[in-house]
Amino acid sequence: MELQAVLMAAGGGSRMMDLTYNTPKPLLPVGNKPLIWYPLNLLERVGFEEVIVITTKEVQKMISTDPKVKLDVKMKLDLVCIQEDADMGTADALRHIQQKVKTDVLVVSCDLITDAALHEVVDLFRAHNATLSMLMSKAHEFTETVPGQKGKKKTGEQRDFVGVDGTGKRLLFMANEADLDEGVVIRKSIMRKHPRMHIKTGLVDAHLYCLKKSVVDFLADNKSISSIRGELVPYLVRKQFSKSTNSPKVIDETHQNLKKNDSNISSRDEELLHLTQERSCWNDHRGDMSDAYHGGRLRCYVHIMDEGICYRVNTLAAYIEANRLAPKLFDEPAVHPSAVVSERCLIGADSIIGASCQISDKTSIKRSTIGVSTTVREKVKVTNSIIMHGVTIEEGCNIQGSVICSNAVIGRGADIKYCLVGSAQRIEPDGEHTTASPHLMSKACSA
Amino acid sequence: MGLVASRGGKQKKGNVTSEQEEEEQPLQAVLVADSFNRRFFPISKDQPRALLPLGNVAMIDYTLEFLTSTGVQETFVFCCWMSNKIKDHLLKSKWCRPTSPNVVHIITSDLYRSLGDVLRDVDAKNLVRNDFILVYGDVVSNIDVSQALQEHRHRRKVDKNISVMTMVFKESSPGHKSRCEEDDVIVAMDSKSKRVLHYQKTQGLKKLQFPMNIFQHGSDEFEIRHDLLDCHISICSPQVAELFTDNFDYQTRNDFVRGILVNEEILGNQIHLYVTQDGYGARVSNLQMYDSVSSDMVRRWVYPLTPEANFTDQQGQGCTHSRHNVYRGAEVSLGHGSQMEENVLIGRDTSIGANCHISNSVIGNNCTIGDNVVLDRAHMWNNVHISSNVEIHQSVVCDGAVVKEAVRLNKQCVLAYNVVIGPNLSLPEGTVVSMHHPEEEEEDDDDEFLSDDQEVGHSKDKTRQKAFNPAEVGPEGKGYIWKASMNDTEDEELAQCLWGLVLNPDPESDSESEASEESQDRSRSVSPEIDDVNAFQLEVLGTLQRGLEENIVCDNLVLEINSLKYAYNITLKEVMQILTRVVLEYPFQQQGTQLTTLQYTGSLLPLLKTWSPVFKNYIKRAQDHLDCLSAVEELFLEQDTHQTAMVKVLMKMYQLEILEEEAILKWFSTGATNDKSRQLRKNQGLQKFIQWLKEAEDESSEEGE
């Protein structure tokens, strides 16, 4: 086993509270499958047989009991629960399972939906004997109108500055705009080693990392690091260029420990690899005559996807976009065989109808997702919307660009445009709702 | 006839008339045949830099050939220093023949003191009507800039004259020998539009800083490039001359570029860059560059401008090219057993004696070289006489110099015009010998005008009287030694250093900075933010330090510590513990941790005395005493090699009445909580001290009775 897969599925989804109020983020339906299915499927496709899933008790319970979130995977899932209220970061979680980590790890976040060729990331990791390799993608513009948001999304968000070398693979610099009060500061020695640096700002981090086992051990020794993305990755990127005598001692020491541990495969290769690198005339750079990698022990790489789907479902906008694109990722019939669909209704090819749905006459469903056991009555129009599980839509409703959460009931003749309807809410008949604040709607009904 | 066909004449016909007109206008160039600095002193006292021979051809000829081959039809040559010499040279050259495709206008003035002056004059005289190429007279290049020119014109058409300049760079990684350390630049650019966002010389910098505003132009991809060699070729819009007129403080191109970039938002002007991968372009800005450009020339990197091409079209300049890049001019005689190993260029009518060994060298016309001479990376100009048994390494020997028997020139020596050296002498590395006395130049310094190229002849009579020093230049020698550090008025030392900087800067200094950075990094990463207690501790330390240095009264120290206490929200108990710790660690802080116990107590005890009022202010209640004692204990548990000092400290504190005996006794009997502290209490000295305390107590109580 070369890599162990670790799936981080304990996040609360704090940036889309409206959706995660009732359903934990990993189990949000996307294309009628729980969100967590996508990274699991990604891992399964490339041949992983086992995966460590770090999650909360709540999610674990729902996975084992709720038939609607049945995970359709053959891999062996090793569920590890962490306390919800402990406020653990991803690095904390990784530290938590240190005992289970026997080799290098592949860490994936549960909100990743991608068709990326995973081997690209792993190949970088292998080819350069890297400490870290990660996946990034060009940021997507979300085109759909988001319920509750008027007008275009503000671009006030702070950008990440990612610096890669001339080949676009080696990660040289990483910082968030917020931390760059004094501007981008780069040491001249780095520029001398990598004279051409591309600084990219329009990238999203897919939160998919290959990490050396020694990094996990390093985490165990350094309790102050709590997040992989926020602290560990920038730390490793920075450490690449510090003198080997001084800093990566920590990492070095763990390397040493690895060597002592004979049972480890990668450690046995370590010495040989080092020797090969010394004897080989291969070099990773041009220009000066110094050793490959300039003698550095730590190396961070990034694979940047130019095209393809890569979404992190962590905002409402991303959730809607993912629902629109998800059907393209797997080839299953758009209409589930167990759904009862009247012949006299119109269902667009870009829509998905979940299991045991009931769709009545004269309805029209376009560019929408209808969840499991949902009932749609006569003369209903659903466009550009996401209907979760167990929703009942009475006659003559018109739903456009909205998200209807599980078990909601939409009264007869309601007209809903660009709204988010909370879980188990009842919408009064003949009401008209346009771009209402989703928060308000869920409060109004729970009250 | 130029070897490279002129491209200017055969521009394709545009289909739109206005475009056609624009294209039809002759391409103009401004050639600045003055460096406006003294880097080539004392060589350039006798000959302007543009006329110094490189591969036996004056440098300005390379520049003109480059301009002509790239399609320039009209060139304005601006001369200042020794303008007559340059003028004579040009008038005799092929450029002033009626057949020349490139019309050369020579404009001379003694008033030019910088590039800025030249361009202001260009504007005043209204010489340029369209985009022009700006170069110095010491640029050697074979870059075809027509591509860059096209891009420049396109940008100007699309963006309505926003782009004012396109700088031409050549790609070459750091450490490349034709990179000039002084000209080492870092450029931040927009990847897509090739726009320069930031331009900075990196010399002497360890960290490169890029302001955030350059990244806010809507683009999401930037490039930071350090692999660029500035060719000092720029394609300028006519506005450039106007901008120089508008901004009288612009003296160099560097000023201009920085000014444009800083004022980009106000003026809306932009600068772009063009990077060539396979062309050759370099400016001979110091002797180091002279050395590397000359050797590149001989190695044919500047093809088609090669020595045998005789592109200046002068009679008798031709030479033959044989393998290992050995070039021989006409009538060269080579003695028996002499070897020309590789990369050697020998001018016409030069005779070489027997058993010589020549490699990587350029020898001018009409030179005579004796027997058993070793030349490696030597640059000898015309009419040089070298006697037998001479060794020359990486040095420049100017016209008319004579090197007598058995002289050795070590690396980076310069023999200026008509110098005589030897016999039997070894010149140390970096020696510069000139017929001009260095003091001539010093007198000159009163003049604020710092051109290469100033008339200095008026003091010649004085110089004559000074005798040559035979110890320096040999018994028959003629010439004065120039010392690099002679010039005090110049702030930058390197301005006097002919050879420029060493190519490989000290790697040590670099790693040092890394190490320090490292330690910063470390502390940052381990505790992302210093917590209040630590910050408070540092502040207390600082306060006490200042107190010692400036002799501040203890009351004031107490005041300061109290205000810090509130600022950092520290409890009284913590204040005391931290204070105790800071004071006890003070000797380590000041003198390092390797102190012997004796040294430690020696420096600590007076401190305790000085600061005892501070302690007394905080230690009042019984509990305070215990807290203080436990802080002392904690420290000595950490510094276990100095445990013997603890008794002395406690003793002193007792004597100074900081601590009371009951408290000490109570601490001793009850304070032990773990093995270590129990171990500590077994210290013999401590036990004796306690014993003594007990007895003293008994005594005093007895007395009391």
GROMACS .gro file of C-alpha atoms in nm, chain A residues 187 218 221-225 231 234-236 238-254 298, chain B residues 207 513-530 534:
model
   49
  187ARG     CA    1   1.392   3.628  -0.061
  218PHE     CA    2   0.582   1.609   1.256
  221ASP     CA    3   0.520   1.677   1.767
  222ASN     CA    4   0.395   2.023   1.685
  223LYS     CA    5   0.061   2.066   1.844
  224SER     CA    6   0.032   2.431   1.757
  225ILE     CA    7  -0.056   2.359   1.397
  231GLU     CA    8  -0.094   2.655   0.873
  234PRO     CA    9   0.224   2.750   0.419
  235TYR     CA   10   0.472   2.625   0.676
  236LEU     CA   11   0.599   2.350   0.448
  238ARG     CA   12   0.822   2.827   0.353
  239LYS     CA   13   1.045   2.559   0.493
  240GLN     CA   14   1.155   2.446   0.148
  241PHE     CA   15   1.412   2.720   0.130
  242SER     CA   16   1.555   2.728   0.475
  243LYS     CA   17   1.893   2.580   0.544
  244SER     CA   18   1.874   2.208   0.591
  245THR     CA   19   2.105   2.232   0.891
  246ASN     CA   20   1.871   2.452   1.077
  247SER     CA   21   1.506   2.412   1.031
  248PRO     CA   22   1.371   2.094   0.887
  249LYS     CA   23   1.547   1.926   1.170
  250VAL     CA   24   1.208   1.838   1.290
  251ILE     CA   25   1.127   1.675   0.964
  252ASP     CA   26   1.476   1.531   0.940
  253GLU     CA   27   1.451   1.378   1.279
  254THR     CA   28   1.135   1.208   1.184
  298LEU     CA   29   1.159   1.951   0.150
  654LYS     CA   30   1.455   4.043   0.026
  960SER     CA   31   2.000   3.583   0.652
  961GLU     CA   32   1.820   3.261   0.595
  962ALA     CA   33   1.922   3.139   0.933
  963SER     CA   34   1.799   3.448   1.104
  964GLU     CA   35   1.484   3.437   0.904
  965GLU     CA   36   1.460   3.081   1.010
  966SER     CA   37   1.473   3.153   1.377
  967GLN     CA   38   1.206   3.414   1.330
  968ASP     CA   39   1.002   3.169   1.140
  969ARG     CA   40   1.042   2.918   1.406
  970SER     CA   41   0.932   3.126   1.692
  971ARG     CA   42   0.643   3.238   1.483
  972SER     CA   43   0.533   2.893   1.394
  973VAL     CA   44   0.566   2.746   1.738
  974SER     CA   45   0.362   3.017   1.901
  975PRO     CA   46   0.177   3.198   1.630
  976GLU     CA   47   0.131   3.498   1.851
  977ILE     CA   48   0.331   3.574   2.159
  981ASN     CA   49   0.561   3.637   2.728
   0.00000   0.00000   0.00000
